């Protein structure tokens, strides 16, 4: 964990500042309040960075048996998180502790074996990658759990290992759902958008796709790679996680040249007879309309093949 500049209020007071001075420094932007009793001099650039600052400002208040877990551990491990989770630091305490939820802290009470805790990589003990993924898979909606466990498996954790961890505590709340998430998880999904797309495809009855499908030309030459492929149906799917740039959707951190290359690749794929259907984050939020459009692509591909 890269340290932030989180500063405890008690330290500032011990250095000779008073509360009025702290309020004045905050009012002119020289200090930024992270939580009660904690400030930073430079607020994080995004929700993940700000949550890291919140974690660091909270660590001095944690007891020795407390472990950072759930979404807070996910931030530290670089797993997908949803901004709605990040207002509180998530921790896990021993079973004889009481779960606590206040403005800044969400404490879970649960057994936590030593081999499920990473004590070396961060400033404070943190649930390891596998335990973090399972905690979220059993406590969050199925689709979000899939996004997390796809990333966990992409990092090299096997499904068998996750199943073994579930078998340790099969009656823990949410473990049935976690088991289903593990079963559905796939390291071939390369982004949260692709993971949520997989759930969408399953929920709307589409055949299981080949992930990261390699498209080849007549001589076997590489033409392109698409997120989803249905080679028996002649259909390709592409989740387009893009941002606005000069009025158009273009890939994050890329320029016009990449966009033109992508357009040329898409044209070549279509020339080979494939039906390529793209969708974006907003379209994932309208699943019925997206399902109709994708099924239309399947019907179009069937007509092309029958011609």
CSV table of C-alpha atoms in Angstrom, one decimal:
chain,number,residue,atom,x,y,z
A,1,UNK,CA,0.0,0.0,0.0
A,2,UNK,CA,1.5,3.3,-1.1
A,3,UNK,CA,1.2,5.7,1.8
A,4,UNK,CA,-0.9,8.9,1.5
A,5,UNK,CA,-0.4,12.1,3.5
A,6,UNK,CA,-3.2,11.3,6.0
A,7,UNK,CA,-2.6,13.2,9.2
A,8,UNK,CA,-4.3,12.6,12.5
A,9,UNK,CA,-5.9,15.6,14.2
A,10,UNK,CA,-4.2,14.6,17.5
A,11,UNK,CA,-0.8,15.0,15.8
A,12,UNK,CA,-1.6,18.4,14.5
A,13,UNK,CA,-2.8,19.5,17.9
A,14,UNK,CA,0.4,18.1,19.5
A,15,UNK,CA,2.4,20.2,17.0
A,16,UNK,CA,0.8,23.3,18.4
A,17,UNK,CA,-2.1,23.9,16.1
A,18,UNK,CA,-5.5,24.5,17.6
A,19,UNK,CA,-9.0,23.6,16.3
A,20,UNK,CA,-9.6,27.1,14.9
A,21,UNK,CA,-6.3,26.9,12.9
A,22,UNK,CA,-7.3,23.5,11.5
A,23,UNK,CA,-10.7,24.9,10.5
A,24,UNK,CA,-9.1,27.9,8.8
A,25,UNK,CA,-6.6,25.7,7.0
A,26,UNK,CA,-9.4,23.6,5.8
A,27,UNK,CA,-11.5,26.6,4.7
A,28,UNK,CA,-8.6,27.8,2.4
A,29,UNK,CA,-7.9,24.4,1.0
A,30,UNK,CA,-4.6,23.7,2.7
A,31,UNK,CA,-6.1,20.8,4.7
A,32,UNK,CA,-8.9,18.4,3.6
A,33,UNK,CA,-11.0,16.5,6.1
A,34,UNK,CA,-11.0,12.8,5.4
A,35,UNK,CA,-12.9,11.7,8.5
A,36,UNK,CA,-13.4,12.7,12.1
A,37,UNK,CA,-9.9,13.1,13.4
A,38,UNK,CA,-8.1,12.9,10.1
A,39,UNK,CA,-6.9,15.3,7.4
A,40,UNK,CA,-4.9,15.2,4.2
A,41,UNK,CA,-3.1,18.0,2.4
A,42,UNK,CA,-4.0,16.8,-1.1
A,43,UNK,CA,-7.3,15.0,-1.7
A,44,UNK,CA,-7.3,11.9,-3.8
A,45,UNK,CA,-8.0,12.3,-7.5
A,46,UNK,CA,-10.7,9.6,-7.6
A,47,UNK,CA,-12.9,7.6,-5.3
A,48,UNK,CA,-10.3,4.8,-4.9
A,49,UNK,CA,-7.6,7.2,-4.0
A,50,UNK,CA,-9.8,8.9,-1.5
A,51,UNK,CA,-10.7,5.6,0.0
A,52,UNK,CA,-7.1,4.8,0.5
A,53,UNK,CA,-6.7,8.0,2.4
A,54,UNK,CA,-9.7,7.1,4.5
A,55,UNK,CA,-8.1,3.7,5.3
A,56,UNK,CA,-4.8,5.3,6.3
A,57,UNK,CA,-6.6,7.9,8.5
A,58,UNK,CA,-8.6,5.1,10.2
A,59,UNK,CA,-5.7,2.6,10.8
A,60,UNK,CA,-4.5,4.3,14.0
A,61,UNK,CA,-7.9,3.8,15.5
A,62,UNK,CA,-8.1,0.0,14.9
A,63,UNK,CA,-7.5,-2.6,17.5
A,64,UNK,CA,-4.7,-5.2,17.1
A,65,UNK,CA,-7.0,-8.0,16.1
A,66,UNK,CA,-8.8,-5.9,13.4
A,67,UNK,CA,-8.1,-6.7,9.7
A,68,UNK,CA,-9.0,-4.6,6.7
A,69,UNK,CA,-11.4,-6.5,4.6
A,70,UNK,CA,-14.2,-6.5,2.0
A,71,UNK,CA,-14.3,-3.5,-0.3
A,72,UNK,CA,-11.4,-1.7,1.5
A,73,UNK,CA,-9.2,-4.8,0.9
A,74,UNK,CA,-10.4,-4.8,-2.7
A,75,UNK,CA,-9.2,-1.2,-3.2
A,76,UNK,CA,-5.8,-2.2,-1.8
A,77,UNK,CA,-5.6,-5.3,-4.0
A,78,UNK,CA,-6.7,-3.4,-7.1
A,79,UNK,CA,-9.9,-5.3,-7.5
A,80,UNK,CA,-13.1,-3.8,-9.0
A,81,UNK,CA,-15.1,-1.8,-6.5
A,82,UNK,CA,-18.3,0.3,-6.8
A,83,UNK,CA,-18.2,3.9,-5.5
A,84,UNK,CA,-21.3,3.4,-3.4
A,85,UNK,CA,-19.2,1.0,-1.2
A,86,UNK,CA,-16.4,3.4,-0.4
A,87,UNK,CA,-17.8,5.8,2.2
A,88,UNK,CA,-16.8,3.5,5.0
A,89,UNK,CA,-13.7,1.5,5.8
A,90,UNK,CA,-14.6,-2.2,6.0
A,91,UNK,CA,-12.8,-4.4,8.6
A,92,UNK,CA,-13.2,-7.8,10.1
A,93,UNK,CA,-12.9,-8.6,13.8
A,94,UNK,CA,-12.9,-11.9,15.7
A,95,UNK,CA,-16.2,-13.7,16.2
A,96,UNK,CA,-16.6,-12.5,19.8
A,97,UNK,CA,-16.6,-8.9,18.7
A,98,UNK,CA,-19.7,-7.0,17.8
A,99,UNK,CA,-20.2,-5.8,14.2
A,100,UNK,CA,-20.2,-2.0,14.1
A,101,UNK,CA,-21.4,0.4,11.4
A,102,UNK,CA,-21.0,4.1,11.9
A,103,UNK,CA,-20.3,7.0,9.6
A,104,UNK,CA,-16.7,5.9,8.9
A,105,UNK,CA,-16.4,2.2,9.7
A,106,UNK,CA,-18.2,-1.0,8.8
A,107,UNK,CA,-17.0,-3.8,11.1
A,108,UNK,CA,-17.8,-7.4,10.4
A,109,UNK,CA,-17.5,-10.1,13.0
A,110,UNK,CA,-16.3,-13.4,11.5
A,111,UNK,CA,-13.7,-16.1,11.8
A,112,UNK,CA,-10.5,-15.2,9.9
A,113,UNK,CA,-7.7,-17.9,9.7
A,114,UNK,CA,-4.2,-16.6,9.6
A,115,UNK,CA,-3.5,-18.0,6.2
A,116,UNK,CA,-6.3,-15.8,4.8
A,117,UNK,CA,-4.6,-12.6,6.0
A,118,UNK,CA,-1.8,-10.7,4.2
A,119,UNK,CA,0.4,-9.2,6.9
A,120,UNK,CA,3.4,-8.1,4.8
A,121,UNK,CA,2.2,-6.2,1.8
A,122,UNK,CA,0.4,-3.3,3.4
A,123,UNK,CA,0.6,-1.0,6.3
A,124,UNK,CA,-1.9,-3.1,8.3
A,125,UNK,CA,-3.2,-6.7,8.1
A,126,UNK,CA,-5.5,-7.1,5.1
A,127,UNK,CA,-7.5,-10.1,4.0
A,128,UNK,CA,-5.7,-11.8,1.1
A,129,UNK,CA,-6.8,-11.7,-2.5
A,130,UNK,CA,-8.9,-14.9,-2.3
A,131,UNK,CA,-10.6,-14.2,1.0
A,132,UNK,CA,-11.4,-10.6,-0.2
A,133,UNK,CA,-13.0,-11.9,-3.3
A,134,UNK,CA,-15.1,-14.4,-1.5
A,135,UNK,CA,-16.2,-11.9,1.2
A,136,UNK,CA,-17.5,-9.7,-1.6
A,137,UNK,CA,-19.0,-12.6,-3.6
A,138,UNK,CA,-21.1,-13.7,-0.6
A,139,UNK,CA,-22.1,-10.2,0.5
A,140,UNK,CA,-22.8,-8.3,-2.7
A,141,UNK,CA,-25.1,-8.8,-5.7
A,142,UNK,CA,-24.3,-11.7,-8.0
A,143,UNK,CA,-23.1,-9.5,-10.9
A,144,UNK,CA,-20.8,-7.4,-8.7
A,145,UNK,CA,-19.4,-10.6,-7.2
A,146,UNK,CA,-18.7,-12.0,-10.7
A,147,UNK,CA,-16.7,-8.8,-11.6
A,148,UNK,CA,-14.6,-9.2,-8.4
A,149,UNK,CA,-14.0,-13.0,-8.8
A,150,UNK,CA,-13.2,-12.7,-12.5
A,151,UNK,CA,-10.5,-10.3,-11.5
A,152,UNK,CA,-9.3,-12.5,-8.6
A,153,UNK,CA,-9.0,-15.5,-11.0
A,154,UNK,CA,-7.4,-13.3,-13.7
A,155,UNK,CA,-4.7,-12.6,-11.0
A,156,UNK,CA,-4.0,-16.3,-10.9
A,157,UNK,CA,-6.2,-17.7,-8.2
A,158,UNK,CA,-7.8,-21.0,-9.2
A,159,UNK,CA,-11.5,-21.9,-8.8
A,160,UNK,CA,-10.4,-25.0,-6.9
A,161,UNK,CA,-8.7,-22.9,-4.3
A,162,UNK,CA,-11.8,-20.7,-3.9
A,163,UNK,CA,-13.9,-23.8,-3.5
A,164,UNK,CA,-11.6,-25.1,-0.8
A,165,UNK,CA,-12.0,-21.8,1.1
A,166,UNK,CA,-15.7,-22.1,0.9
A,167,UNK,CA,-15.6,-25.6,2.2
A,168,UNK,CA,-13.9,-24.4,5.4
A,169,UNK,CA,-17.1,-22.5,6.4
A,170,UNK,CA,-19.9,-23.7,4.2
A,171,UNK,CA,-22.6,-22.3,6.5
A,172,UNK,CA,-21.3,-18.8,6.7
A,173,UNK,CA,-24.0,-16.4,5.4
A,174,UNK,CA,-23.8,-15.9,1.7
A,175,UNK,CA,-21.6,-18.9,1.0
A,176,UNK,CA,-24.2,-20.5,-1.3
A,177,UNK,CA,-24.2,-17.4,-3.5
A,178,UNK,CA,-20.4,-17.3,-3.4
A,179,UNK,CA,-20.3,-20.9,-4.6
A,180,UNK,CA,-22.4,-19.9,-7.6
A,181,UNK,CA,-20.2,-16.9,-8.3
A,182,UNK,CA,-17.1,-19.1,-8.2
A,183,UNK,CA,-18.8,-21.6,-10.6
A,184,UNK,CA,-19.6,-18.8,-13.0
A,185,UNK,CA,-16.4,-16.9,-12.7
A,186,UNK,CA,-14.0,-16.8,-15.6
A,187,UNK,CA,-10.5,-15.3,-15.8
A,188,UNK,CA,-11.0,-14.6,-19.5
A,189,UNK,CA,-13.1,-11.6,-18.8
A,190,UNK,CA,-10.7,-8.7,-18.9
A,191,UNK,CA,-12.7,-5.9,-17.3
A,192,UNK,CA,-15.7,-5.3,-15.0
A,193,UNK,CA,-17.8,-4.3,-18.1
A,194,UNK,CA,-17.0,-7.7,-19.7
A,195,UNK,CA,-17.9,-9.5,-16.4
A,196,UNK,CA,-21.3,-7.7,-16.1
A,197,UNK,CA,-21.8,-8.4,-19.8
A,198,UNK,CA,-21.4,-12.1,-19.1
A,199,UNK,CA,-24.0,-12.0,-16.5
A,200,UNK,CA,-26.3,-10.1,-18.9
A,201,UNK,CA,-25.8,-12.7,-21.6
A,202,UNK,CA,-26.6,-15.5,-19.1
A,203,UNK,CA,-29.7,-13.8,-17.7
A,204,UNK,CA,-31.1,-13.3,-21.2
A,205,UNK,CA,-30.6,-16.8,-22.5
A,206,UNK,CA,-27.7,-16.3,-24.9
A,207,UNK,CA,-25.4,-19.2,-25.6
A,208,UNK,CA,-22.2,-19.2,-23.6
A,209,UNK,CA,-19.7,-17.2,-25.6
A,210,UNK,CA,-16.0,-17.9,-26.3
A,211,UNK,CA,-14.1,-15.1,-24.4
A,212,UNK,CA,-11.4,-13.1,-26.2
A,213,UNK,CA,-12.3,-14.8,-29.5
A,214,UNK,CA,-9.6,-14.7,-32.1
A,215,UNK,CA,-10.9,-13.7,-35.6
A,216,UNK,CA,-8.8,-15.1,-38.5
A,217,UNK,CA,-8.8,-14.4,-42.2
A,218,UNK,CA,-9.0,-17.0,-45.0
A,219,UNK,CA,-5.4,-18.0,-44.6
A,220,UNK,CA,-5.5,-18.2,-40.8
A,221,UNK,CA,-4.0,-14.7,-40.4
A,222,UNK,CA,-4.9,-12.8,-37.3
A,223,UNK,CA,-7.5,-10.1,-38.0
A,224,UNK,CA,-8.7,-9.1,-34.5
A,225,UNK,CA,-9.8,-10.2,-31.1
A,226,UNK,CA,-13.3,-9.7,-29.8
A,227,UNK,CA,-14.5,-9.9,-26.2
A,228,UNK,CA,-17.2,-12.4,-27.1
A,229,UNK,CA,-17.5,-14.9,-29.9
A,230,UNK,CA,-20.2,-17.3,-31.1
A,231,UNK,CA,-18.4,-19.0,-33.9
A,232,UNK,CA,-21.2,-21.5,-34.6
A,233,UNK,CA,-23.6,-18.6,-35.1
A,234,UNK,CA,-21.3,-16.1,-36.9
A,235,UNK,CA,-21.7,-13.5,-34.2
A,236,UNK,CA,-19.2,-11.4,-32.3
A,237,UNK,CA,-19.8,-9.2,-29.3
A,238,UNK,CA,-17.7,-6.3,-28.0
A,239,UNK,CA,-18.2,-4.4,-24.8
A,240,UNK,CA,-17.1,-0.8,-25.4
A,241,UNK,CA,-15.9,0.8,-22.2
A,242,UNK,CA,-15.4,4.3,-23.5
A,243,UNK,CA,-15.4,7.9,-22.5
A,244,UNK,CA,-16.5,11.0,-24.3
A,245,UNK,CA,-13.8,12.8,-26.4
A,246,UNK,CA,-14.6,15.6,-28.8
A,247,UNK,CA,-18.2,14.5,-29.0
A,248,UNK,CA,-17.4,10.9,-29.8
A,249,UNK,CA,-16.8,7.7,-27.8
A,250,UNK,CA,-13.2,6.8,-28.0
A,251,UNK,CA,-11.1,4.3,-25.9
A,252,UNK,CA,-9.8,5.6,-22.6
A,253,UNK,CA,-6.3,7.1,-22.9
A,254,UNK,CA,-6.2,6.7,-26.6
A,255,UNK,CA,-6.3,9.1,-29.6
A,256,UNK,CA,-7.8,9.4,-33.0
A,257,UNK,CA,-5.3,7.0,-34.6
A,258,UNK,CA,-6.3,4.1,-32.3
A,259,UNK,CA,-10.0,4.9,-33.1
A,260,UNK,CA,-9.3,4.8,-36.9
A,261,UNK,CA,-7.3,1.5,-36.5
A,262,UNK,CA,-10.3,0.0,-34.6
A,263,UNK,CA,-12.7,1.1,-37.3
A,264,UNK,CA,-10.5,-0.5,-40.0
A,265,UNK,CA,-10.4,-3.7,-37.9
A,266,UNK,CA,-14.1,-3.7,-37.5
A,267,UNK,CA,-14.6,-3.3,-41.3
A,268,UNK,CA,-12.3,-6.2,-42.0
A,269,UNK,CA,-14.2,-8.4,-39.6
A,270,UNK,CA,-17.5,-7.5,-41.2
A,271,UNK,CA,-16.1,-8.2,-44.6
A,272,UNK,CA,-15.4,-11.8,-43.5
A,273,UNK,CA,-19.1,-12.3,-42.9
A,274,UNK,CA,-19.3,-11.8,-39.1
A,275,UNK,CA,-22.1,-9.9,-37.5
A,276,UNK,CA,-20.4,-7.6,-34.8
A,277,UNK,CA,-22.6,-6.1,-32.1
A,278,UNK,CA,-21.1,-3.5,-29.8
A,279,UNK,CA,-22.5,-2.2,-26.5
A,280,UNK,CA,-21.5,0.4,-23.9
A,281,UNK,CA,-22.1,1.0,-20.2
A,282,UNK,CA,-25.4,2.9,-20.8
A,283,UNK,CA,-26.7,0.1,-22.9
A,284,UNK,CA,-25.9,-2.5,-20.2
A,285,UNK,CA,-28.2,-0.4,-18.0
A,286,UNK,CA,-31.0,-1.0,-20.5
A,287,UNK,CA,-30.8,-4.8,-20.7
A,288,UNK,CA,-34.1,-5.5,-22.5
A,289,UNK,CA,-33.3,-3.2,-25.4
A,290,UNK,CA,-29.7,-4.6,-25.6
A,291,UNK,CA,-31.0,-8.1,-25.6
A,292,UNK,CA,-33.4,-7.3,-28.5
A,293,UNK,CA,-30.5,-5.8,-30.5
A,294,UNK,CA,-28.2,-8.7,-29.9
A,295,UNK,CA,-30.8,-11.3,-30.8
A,296,UNK,CA,-31.4,-9.3,-34.0
A,297,UNK,CA,-27.7,-9.8,-34.7
A,298,UNK,CA,-28.1,-13.5,-34.3
A,299,UNK,CA,-31.0,-13.5,-36.7
A,300,UNK,CA,-29.1,-11.4,-39.2
A,301,UNK,CA,-26.1,-13.8,-39.0
A,302,UNK,CA,-28.5,-16.8,-39.7
A,303,UNK,CA,-29.8,-15.1,-42.8
A,304,UNK,CA,-26.3,-14.3,-44.0
A,305,UNK,CA,-25.2,-17.9,-43.6
A,306,UNK,CA,-28.4,-19.2,-45.3
A,307,UNK,CA,-27.9,-16.9,-48.3
